[in-house]
mmCIF file of C-alpha atoms in Angstrom:
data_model
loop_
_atom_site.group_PDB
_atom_site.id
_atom_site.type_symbol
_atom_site.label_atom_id
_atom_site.label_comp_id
_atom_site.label_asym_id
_atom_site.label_seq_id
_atom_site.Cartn_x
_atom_site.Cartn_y
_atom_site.Cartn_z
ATOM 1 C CA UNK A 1 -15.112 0.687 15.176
ATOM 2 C CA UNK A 2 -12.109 -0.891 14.818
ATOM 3 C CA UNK A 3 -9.185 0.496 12.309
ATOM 4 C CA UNK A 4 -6.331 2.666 12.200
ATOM 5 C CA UNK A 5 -5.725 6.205 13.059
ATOM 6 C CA UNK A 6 -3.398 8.672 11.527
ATOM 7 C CA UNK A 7 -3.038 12.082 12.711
ATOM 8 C CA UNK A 8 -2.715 15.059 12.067
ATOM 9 C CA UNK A 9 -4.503 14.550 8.946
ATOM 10 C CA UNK A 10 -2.110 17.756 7.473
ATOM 11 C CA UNK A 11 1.131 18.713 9.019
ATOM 12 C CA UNK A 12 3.465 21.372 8.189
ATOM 13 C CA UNK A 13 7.285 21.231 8.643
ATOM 14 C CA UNK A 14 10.011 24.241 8.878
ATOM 15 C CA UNK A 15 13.750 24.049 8.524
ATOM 16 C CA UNK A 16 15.212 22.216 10.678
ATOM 17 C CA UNK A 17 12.372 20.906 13.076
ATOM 18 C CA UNK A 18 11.737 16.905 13.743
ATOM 19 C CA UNK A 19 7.988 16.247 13.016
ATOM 20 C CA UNK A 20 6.372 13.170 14.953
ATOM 21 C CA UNK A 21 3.308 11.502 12.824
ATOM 22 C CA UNK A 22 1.002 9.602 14.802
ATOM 23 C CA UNK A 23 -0.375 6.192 13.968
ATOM 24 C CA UNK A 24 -2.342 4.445 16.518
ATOM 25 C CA UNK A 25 -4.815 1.121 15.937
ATOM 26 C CA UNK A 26 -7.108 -0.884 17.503
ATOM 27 C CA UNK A 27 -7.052 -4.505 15.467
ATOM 28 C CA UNK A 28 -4.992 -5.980 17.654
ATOM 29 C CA UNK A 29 -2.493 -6.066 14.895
ATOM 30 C CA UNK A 30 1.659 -7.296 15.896
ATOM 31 C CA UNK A 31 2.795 -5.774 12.483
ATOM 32 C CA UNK A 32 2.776 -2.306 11.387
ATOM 33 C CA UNK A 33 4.505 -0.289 8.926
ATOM 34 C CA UNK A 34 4.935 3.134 7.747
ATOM 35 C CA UNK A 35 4.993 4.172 3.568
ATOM 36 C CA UNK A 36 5.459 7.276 1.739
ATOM 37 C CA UNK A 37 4.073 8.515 -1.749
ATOM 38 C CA UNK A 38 5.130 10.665 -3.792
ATOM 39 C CA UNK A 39 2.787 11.995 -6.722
ATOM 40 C CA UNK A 40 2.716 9.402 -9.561
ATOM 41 C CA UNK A 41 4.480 7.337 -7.395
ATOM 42 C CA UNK A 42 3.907 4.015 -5.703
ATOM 43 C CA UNK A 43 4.180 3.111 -1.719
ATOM 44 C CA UNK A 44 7.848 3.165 -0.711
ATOM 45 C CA UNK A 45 8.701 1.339 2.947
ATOM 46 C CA UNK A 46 10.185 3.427 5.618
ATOM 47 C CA UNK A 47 10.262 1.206 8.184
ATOM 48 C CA UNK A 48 7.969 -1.538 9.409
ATOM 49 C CA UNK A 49 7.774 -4.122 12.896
ATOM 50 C CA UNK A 50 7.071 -6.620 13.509
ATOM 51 C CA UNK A 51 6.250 -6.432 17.559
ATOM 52 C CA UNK A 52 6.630 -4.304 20.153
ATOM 53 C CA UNK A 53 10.041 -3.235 20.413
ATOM 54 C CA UNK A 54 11.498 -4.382 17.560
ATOM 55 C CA UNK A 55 11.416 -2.905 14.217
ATOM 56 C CA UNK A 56 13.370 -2.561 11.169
ATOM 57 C CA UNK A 57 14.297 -0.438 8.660
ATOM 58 C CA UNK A 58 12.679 -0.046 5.016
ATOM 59 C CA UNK A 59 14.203 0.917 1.591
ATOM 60 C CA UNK A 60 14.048 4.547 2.103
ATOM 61 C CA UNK A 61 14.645 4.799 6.322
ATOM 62 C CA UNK A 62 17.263 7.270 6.318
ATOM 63 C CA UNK A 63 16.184 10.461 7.731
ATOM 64 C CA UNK A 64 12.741 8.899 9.803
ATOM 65 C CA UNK A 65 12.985 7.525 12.966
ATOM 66 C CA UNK A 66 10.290 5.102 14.439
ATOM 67 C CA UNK A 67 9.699 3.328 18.300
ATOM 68 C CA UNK A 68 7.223 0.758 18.840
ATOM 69 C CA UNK A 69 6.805 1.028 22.578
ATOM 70 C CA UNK A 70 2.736 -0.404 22.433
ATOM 71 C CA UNK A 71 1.055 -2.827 20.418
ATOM 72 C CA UNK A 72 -1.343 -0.357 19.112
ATOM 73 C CA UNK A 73 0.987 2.283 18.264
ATOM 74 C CA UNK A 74 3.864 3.401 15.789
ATOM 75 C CA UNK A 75 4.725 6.741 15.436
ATOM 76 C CA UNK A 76 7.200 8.179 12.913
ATOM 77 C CA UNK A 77 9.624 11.003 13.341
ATOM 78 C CA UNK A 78 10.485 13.123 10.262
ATOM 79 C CA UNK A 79 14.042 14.123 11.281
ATOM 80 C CA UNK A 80 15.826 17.666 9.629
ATOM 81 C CA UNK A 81 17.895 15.475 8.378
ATOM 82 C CA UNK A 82 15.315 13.926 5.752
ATOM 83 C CA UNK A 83 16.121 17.134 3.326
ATOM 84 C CA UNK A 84 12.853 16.104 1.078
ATOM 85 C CA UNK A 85 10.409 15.204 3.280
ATOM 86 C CA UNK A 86 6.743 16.805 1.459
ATOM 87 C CA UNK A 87 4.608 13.570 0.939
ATOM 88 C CA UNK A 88 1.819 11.548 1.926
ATOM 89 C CA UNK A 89 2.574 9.329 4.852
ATOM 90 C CA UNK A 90 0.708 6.267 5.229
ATOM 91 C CA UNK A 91 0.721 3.891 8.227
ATOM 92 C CA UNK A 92 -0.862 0.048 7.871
ATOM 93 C CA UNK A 93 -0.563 -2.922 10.005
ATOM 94 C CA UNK A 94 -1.945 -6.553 9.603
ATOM 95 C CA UNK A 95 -2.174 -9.411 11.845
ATOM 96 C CA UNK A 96 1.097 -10.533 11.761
ATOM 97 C CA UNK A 97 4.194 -10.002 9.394
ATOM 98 C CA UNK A 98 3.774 -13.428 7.237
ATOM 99 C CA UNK A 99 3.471 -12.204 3.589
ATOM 100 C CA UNK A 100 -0.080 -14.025 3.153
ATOM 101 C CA UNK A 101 -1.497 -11.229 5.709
ATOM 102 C CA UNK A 102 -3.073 -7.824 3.826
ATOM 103 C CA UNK A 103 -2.128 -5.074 5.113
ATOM 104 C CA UNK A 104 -4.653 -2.436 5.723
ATOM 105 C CA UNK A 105 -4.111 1.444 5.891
ATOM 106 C CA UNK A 106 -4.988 4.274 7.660
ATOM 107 C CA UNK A 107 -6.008 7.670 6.424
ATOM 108 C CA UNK A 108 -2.806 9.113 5.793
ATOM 109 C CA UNK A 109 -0.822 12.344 6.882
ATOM 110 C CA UNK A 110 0.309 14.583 4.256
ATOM 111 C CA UNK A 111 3.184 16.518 5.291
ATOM 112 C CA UNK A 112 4.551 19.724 3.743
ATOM 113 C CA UNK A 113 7.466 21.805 4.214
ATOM 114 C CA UNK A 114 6.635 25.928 5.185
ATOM 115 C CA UNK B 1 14.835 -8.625 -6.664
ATOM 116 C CA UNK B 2 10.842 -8.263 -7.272
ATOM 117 C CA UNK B 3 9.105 -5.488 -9.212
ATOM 118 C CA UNK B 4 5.581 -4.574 -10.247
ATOM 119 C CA UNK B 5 4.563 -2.666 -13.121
ATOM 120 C CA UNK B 6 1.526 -0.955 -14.207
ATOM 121 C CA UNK B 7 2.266 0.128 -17.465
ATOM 122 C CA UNK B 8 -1.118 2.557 -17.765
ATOM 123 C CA UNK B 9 -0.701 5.566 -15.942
ATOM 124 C CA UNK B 10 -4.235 7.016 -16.230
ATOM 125 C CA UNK B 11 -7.229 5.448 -18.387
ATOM 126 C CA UNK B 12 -10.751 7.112 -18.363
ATOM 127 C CA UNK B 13 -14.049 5.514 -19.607
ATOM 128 C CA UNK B 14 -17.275 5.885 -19.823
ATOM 129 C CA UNK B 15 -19.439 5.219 -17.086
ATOM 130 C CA UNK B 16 -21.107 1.668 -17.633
ATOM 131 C CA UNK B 17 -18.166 0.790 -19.834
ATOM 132 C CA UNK B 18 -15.493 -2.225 -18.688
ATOM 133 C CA UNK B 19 -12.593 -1.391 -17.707
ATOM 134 C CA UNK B 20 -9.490 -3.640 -17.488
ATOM 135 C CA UNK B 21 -6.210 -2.569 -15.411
ATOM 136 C CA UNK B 22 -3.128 -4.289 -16.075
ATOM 137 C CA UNK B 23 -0.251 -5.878 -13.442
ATOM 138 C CA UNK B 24 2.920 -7.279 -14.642
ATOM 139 C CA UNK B 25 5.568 -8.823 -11.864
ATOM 140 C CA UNK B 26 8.898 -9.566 -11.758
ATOM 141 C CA UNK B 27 10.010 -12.189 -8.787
ATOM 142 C CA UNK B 28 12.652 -14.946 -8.277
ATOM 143 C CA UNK B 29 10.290 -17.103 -5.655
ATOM 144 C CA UNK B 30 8.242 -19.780 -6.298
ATOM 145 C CA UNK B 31 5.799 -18.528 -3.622
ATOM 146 C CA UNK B 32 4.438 -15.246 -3.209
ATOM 147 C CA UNK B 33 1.564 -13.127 -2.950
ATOM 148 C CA UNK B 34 -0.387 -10.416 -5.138
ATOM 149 C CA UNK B 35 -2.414 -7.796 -3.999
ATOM 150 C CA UNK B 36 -4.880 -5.336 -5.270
ATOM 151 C CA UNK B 37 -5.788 -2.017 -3.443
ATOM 152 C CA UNK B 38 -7.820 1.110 -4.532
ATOM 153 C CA UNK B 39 -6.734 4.633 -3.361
ATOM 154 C CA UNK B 40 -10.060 6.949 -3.447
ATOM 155 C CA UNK B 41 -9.551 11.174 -3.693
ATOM 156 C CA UNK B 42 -9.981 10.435 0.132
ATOM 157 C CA UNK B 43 -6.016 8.967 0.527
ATOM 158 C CA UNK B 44 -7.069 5.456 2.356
ATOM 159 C CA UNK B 45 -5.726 2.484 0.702
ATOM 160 C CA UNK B 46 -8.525 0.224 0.559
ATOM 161 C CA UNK B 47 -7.982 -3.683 -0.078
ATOM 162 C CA UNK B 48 -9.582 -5.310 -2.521
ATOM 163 C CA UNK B 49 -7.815 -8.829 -3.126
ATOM 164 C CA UNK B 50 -5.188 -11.625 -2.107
ATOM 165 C CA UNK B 51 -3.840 -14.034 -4.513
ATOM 166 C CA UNK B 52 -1.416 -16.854 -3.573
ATOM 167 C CA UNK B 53 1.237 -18.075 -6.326
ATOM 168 C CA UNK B 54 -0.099 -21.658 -5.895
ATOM 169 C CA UNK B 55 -3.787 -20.566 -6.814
ATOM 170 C CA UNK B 56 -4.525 -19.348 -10.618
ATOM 171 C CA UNK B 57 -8.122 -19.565 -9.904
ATOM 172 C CA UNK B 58 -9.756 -16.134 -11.386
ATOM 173 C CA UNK B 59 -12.036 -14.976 -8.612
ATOM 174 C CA UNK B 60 -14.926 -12.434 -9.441
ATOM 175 C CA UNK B 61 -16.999 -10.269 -6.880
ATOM 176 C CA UNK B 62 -19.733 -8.356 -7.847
ATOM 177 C CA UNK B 63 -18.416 -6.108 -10.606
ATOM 178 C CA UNK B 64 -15.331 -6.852 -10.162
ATOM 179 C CA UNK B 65 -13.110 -9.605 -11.277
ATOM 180 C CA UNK B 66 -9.367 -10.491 -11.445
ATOM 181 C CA UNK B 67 -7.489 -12.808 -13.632
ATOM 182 C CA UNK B 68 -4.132 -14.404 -12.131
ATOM 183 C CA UNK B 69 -1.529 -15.905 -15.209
ATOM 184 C CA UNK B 70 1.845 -17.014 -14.103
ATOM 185 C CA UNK B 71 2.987 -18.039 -17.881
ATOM 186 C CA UNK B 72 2.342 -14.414 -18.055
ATOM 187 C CA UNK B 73 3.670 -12.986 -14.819
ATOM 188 C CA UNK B 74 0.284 -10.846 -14.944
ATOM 189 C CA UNK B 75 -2.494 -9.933 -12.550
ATOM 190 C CA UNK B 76 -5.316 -8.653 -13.909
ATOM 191 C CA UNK B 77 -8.243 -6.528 -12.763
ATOM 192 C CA UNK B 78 -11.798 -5.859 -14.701
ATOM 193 C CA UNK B 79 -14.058 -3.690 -13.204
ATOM 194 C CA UNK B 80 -17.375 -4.524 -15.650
ATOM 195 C CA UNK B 81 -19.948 -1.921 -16.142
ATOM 196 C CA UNK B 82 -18.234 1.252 -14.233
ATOM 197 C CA UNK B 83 -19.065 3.521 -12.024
ATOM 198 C CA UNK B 84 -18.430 6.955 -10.821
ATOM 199 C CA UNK B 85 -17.915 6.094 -7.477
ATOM 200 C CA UNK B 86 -15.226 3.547 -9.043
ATOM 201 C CA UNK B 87 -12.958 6.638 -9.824
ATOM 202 C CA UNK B 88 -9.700 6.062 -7.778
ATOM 203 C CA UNK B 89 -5.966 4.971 -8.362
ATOM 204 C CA UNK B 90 -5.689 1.293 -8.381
ATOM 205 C CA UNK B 91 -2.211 -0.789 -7.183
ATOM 206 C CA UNK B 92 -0.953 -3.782 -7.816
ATOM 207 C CA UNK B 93 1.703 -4.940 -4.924
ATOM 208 C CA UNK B 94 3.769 -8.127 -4.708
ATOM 209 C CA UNK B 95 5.145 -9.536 -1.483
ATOM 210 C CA UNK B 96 7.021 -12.486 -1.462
ATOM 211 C CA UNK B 97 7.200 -15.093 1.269
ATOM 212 C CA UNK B 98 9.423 -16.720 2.877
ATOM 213 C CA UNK B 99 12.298 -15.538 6.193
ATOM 214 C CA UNK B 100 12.517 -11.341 6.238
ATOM 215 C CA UNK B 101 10.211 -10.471 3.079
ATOM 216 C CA UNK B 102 8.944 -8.046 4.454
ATOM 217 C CA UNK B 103 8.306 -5.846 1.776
ATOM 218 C CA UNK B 104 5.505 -4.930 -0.083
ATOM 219 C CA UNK B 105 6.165 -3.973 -3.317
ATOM 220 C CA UNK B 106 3.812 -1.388 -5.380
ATOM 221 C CA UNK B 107 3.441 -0.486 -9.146
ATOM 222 C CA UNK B 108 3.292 3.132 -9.205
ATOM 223 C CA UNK B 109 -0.740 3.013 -9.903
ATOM 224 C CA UNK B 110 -3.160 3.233 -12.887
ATOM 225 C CA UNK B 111 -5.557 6.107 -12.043
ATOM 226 C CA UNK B 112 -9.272 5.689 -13.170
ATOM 227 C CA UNK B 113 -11.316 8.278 -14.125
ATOM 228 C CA UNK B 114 -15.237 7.069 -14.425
ATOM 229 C CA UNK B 115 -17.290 10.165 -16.813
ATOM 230 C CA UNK B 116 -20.406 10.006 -16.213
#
């Protein structure tokens, strides 16, 4: 089946270690993106590309860290130096970055801080 | 700048009861795009609809039906005769087009509780 797959599905963070959060799909997508939510909160962009090897940063990018080395993947680093990083992580792509494409999402990670 | 607001945080109804979720936007460009998606207890964001700026069409599938107003800047969804399973936070996002929109903007949700 085709989609997108985020894992771990629940990931758990202490002081000072860089977390990687997988994203990985198989729709033959260019674009992908990464979001985080907060409770009560709507999606904020982290970072997003467009195609491989090339991406850009989001409103709220500081502290993440992203590579797009394949087509089908885009996996985000949580970096100690995101100081509130306990959310829900959600990764998406869509055929291409033109603003008429949906985006559609993958399961999400929810990461937490031990 | 664009924004999208949902101005009802949480609404619960009755099951078999309609149900009508509101979407205000805020953006400076005559073309753009509007976007429904419904986040289950599961986490997935699952999408539900596209509208274009240049179509004010009201579409309807099945239960569901969504009514587009740019004298009003609104984007409306029913869901008629509710069900349980229709439980779920609901967003409205906005993504304009045009060179390096990028974005997607969200409301921060309306959260639906169907009682049986």
């Amino acid at each position: 089946d085709g989609g997108i797959t985020q894992s771990p599905k629940y990931l758990f963070r202490k002081e000072g270690q860089n977390v990687t959060l997988s994203c990985e799909q198989n729709l033959n997508h260019d674009a992908m993106y990464w979001y985080r939510q907060d409770p009560g909160q709507g999606l904020r962009l982290i970072y997003y590309s467009q195609i491989v090897n090339d991406f850009q940063k989001g409103d709220i990018a500081e502290g993440y860290s992203v590579s797009r080395e394949k087509k089908e993947s885009f996996p985000l680093t949580v970096t100690s130096a995101q100081k509130n990083p306990t959310a829900f992580y959600l990764c998406a792509s869509s055929i291409s970055g033109q603003a008429v494409q949906p985006q559609h999402f993958g399961d999400g990670t929810r990461l937490s801080i031990l | 700048a664009q924004k999208v607001t949902q101005a009802q945080t949480e609404i619960s109804v009755v099951e078999k009861e309609d149900v009508t979720l509101d979407c205000v936007y805020e953006t400076r460009d005559t073309t753009y795009y509007l976007f429904w998606y419904k986040q289950p207890p599961s986490g997935e964001l699952v999408f539900l609809i596209r509208r274009n700026s240049f179509d004010e069409q009201n579409e309807i599938s099945g239960r569901y039906s969504w009514n587009f107003q740019k004298s009003t800047s609104s984007f409306n969804f029913t869901i008629t005769a509710s069900q349980v399973v229709d439980s779920a936070v609901y967003f409205c996002a906005l993504r304009q087009s045009g060179a390096g929109s990028y974005q997607l903007t969200f409301g921060k949700g309306t959260k639906l509780s169907v009682i049986p």
